[in-house]
Amino acid sequence: MQVDRELDTRGLNCPLPILKAKKSLNEMVSGQLLKVVSTDPGSVRDFQAFARQTGNELMGQETVGSDFIHVLKRR
């Protein structure tokens, strides 16, 4: 998957990964993809809720080692 922007939020806990993702998405154009890398296990649930509430599409989530990777598509 080709992403347009990557955001490293490792070491940050809720709600900082969501707030930083929201700021990045606001700077992007519709249809662009944002990849967020987090170490907060709660981010899996948080990004699912964030996508539902904002209308941005959650394209995928995966866990790689201690990293939780989320890919969002700007609405």
Short mmCIF file of C-alpha atoms in Angstrom, two decimals, residues 5-67:
data_model
loop_
_atom_site.label_atom_id
_atom_site.label_comp_id
_atom_site.label_asym_id
_atom_site.label_seq_id
_atom_site.Cartn_x
_atom_site.Cartn_y
_atom_site.Cartn_z
CA ARG A 5 2.50 10.51 4.78
CA GLU A 6 3.85 8.56 7.75
CA LEU A 7 3.46 9.62 11.36
CA ASP A 8 5.58 8.12 14.14
CA THR A 9 3.79 8.34 17.49
CA ARG A 10 5.83 5.65 19.28
CA GLY A 11 6.09 6.29 23.00
CA LEU A 12 2.99 8.50 23.07
CA ASN A 13 -0.17 7.43 24.87
CA CYS A 14 -3.82 8.24 24.22
CA PRO A 15 -4.97 10.75 23.14
CA LEU A 16 -1.74 12.05 21.55
CA PRO A 17 -1.56 9.59 18.59
CA ILE A 18 -5.15 10.49 17.65
CA LEU A 19 -4.54 14.24 18.02
CA LYS A 20 -1.39 14.09 15.88
CA ALA A 21 -3.18 11.98 13.26
CA LYS A 22 -6.07 14.45 13.16
CA LYS A 23 -3.64 17.34 12.62
CA SER A 24 -1.85 15.47 9.81
CA LEU A 25 -5.12 14.49 8.12
CA ASN A 26 -6.25 18.13 8.17
CA GLU A 27 -3.12 19.03 6.16
CA MET A 28 -3.79 16.33 3.55
CA VAL A 29 -6.14 16.25 0.57
CA SER A 30 -9.06 13.88 0.11
CA GLY A 31 -8.04 10.34 -0.84
CA GLN A 32 -4.49 10.53 0.53
CA LEU A 33 -3.27 7.82 2.91
CA LEU A 34 -1.76 8.39 6.34
CA LYS A 35 0.22 5.66 8.11
CA VAL A 36 0.42 6.00 11.88
CA VAL A 37 2.89 3.91 13.91
CA SER A 38 2.11 3.67 17.61
CA THR A 39 3.25 1.64 20.63
CA ASP A 40 0.02 2.25 22.57
CA PRO A 41 -2.07 -0.98 22.59
CA GLY A 42 -5.20 1.14 23.10
CA SER A 43 -4.58 2.82 19.75
CA VAL A 44 -6.16 -0.13 17.91
CA ARG A 45 -9.54 0.60 19.48
CA ASP A 46 -8.97 4.37 19.43
CA PHE A 47 -8.33 4.54 15.68
CA GLN A 48 -11.39 2.39 14.95
CA ALA A 49 -13.55 4.84 16.90
CA PHE A 50 -11.76 7.86 15.37
CA ALA A 51 -12.48 6.60 11.84
CA ARG A 52 -16.18 6.04 12.64
CA GLN A 53 -16.55 9.47 14.22
CA THR A 54 -14.69 11.50 11.59
CA GLY A 55 -15.65 9.73 8.36
CA ASN A 56 -12.03 8.99 7.48
CA GLU A 57 -11.67 5.40 6.27
CA LEU A 58 -9.56 2.97 8.27
CA MET A 59 -7.83 1.05 5.47
CA GLY A 60 -6.01 -1.38 7.73
CA GLN A 61 -4.42 -2.15 11.06
CA GLU A 62 -1.61 -4.53 11.89
CA THR A 63 0.73 -5.35 14.74
CA VAL A 64 4.44 -5.72 14.00
CA GLY A 65 6.43 -6.56 17.12
CA SER A 66 5.55 -3.87 19.65
CA ASP A 67 4.29 -1.46 16.96
#
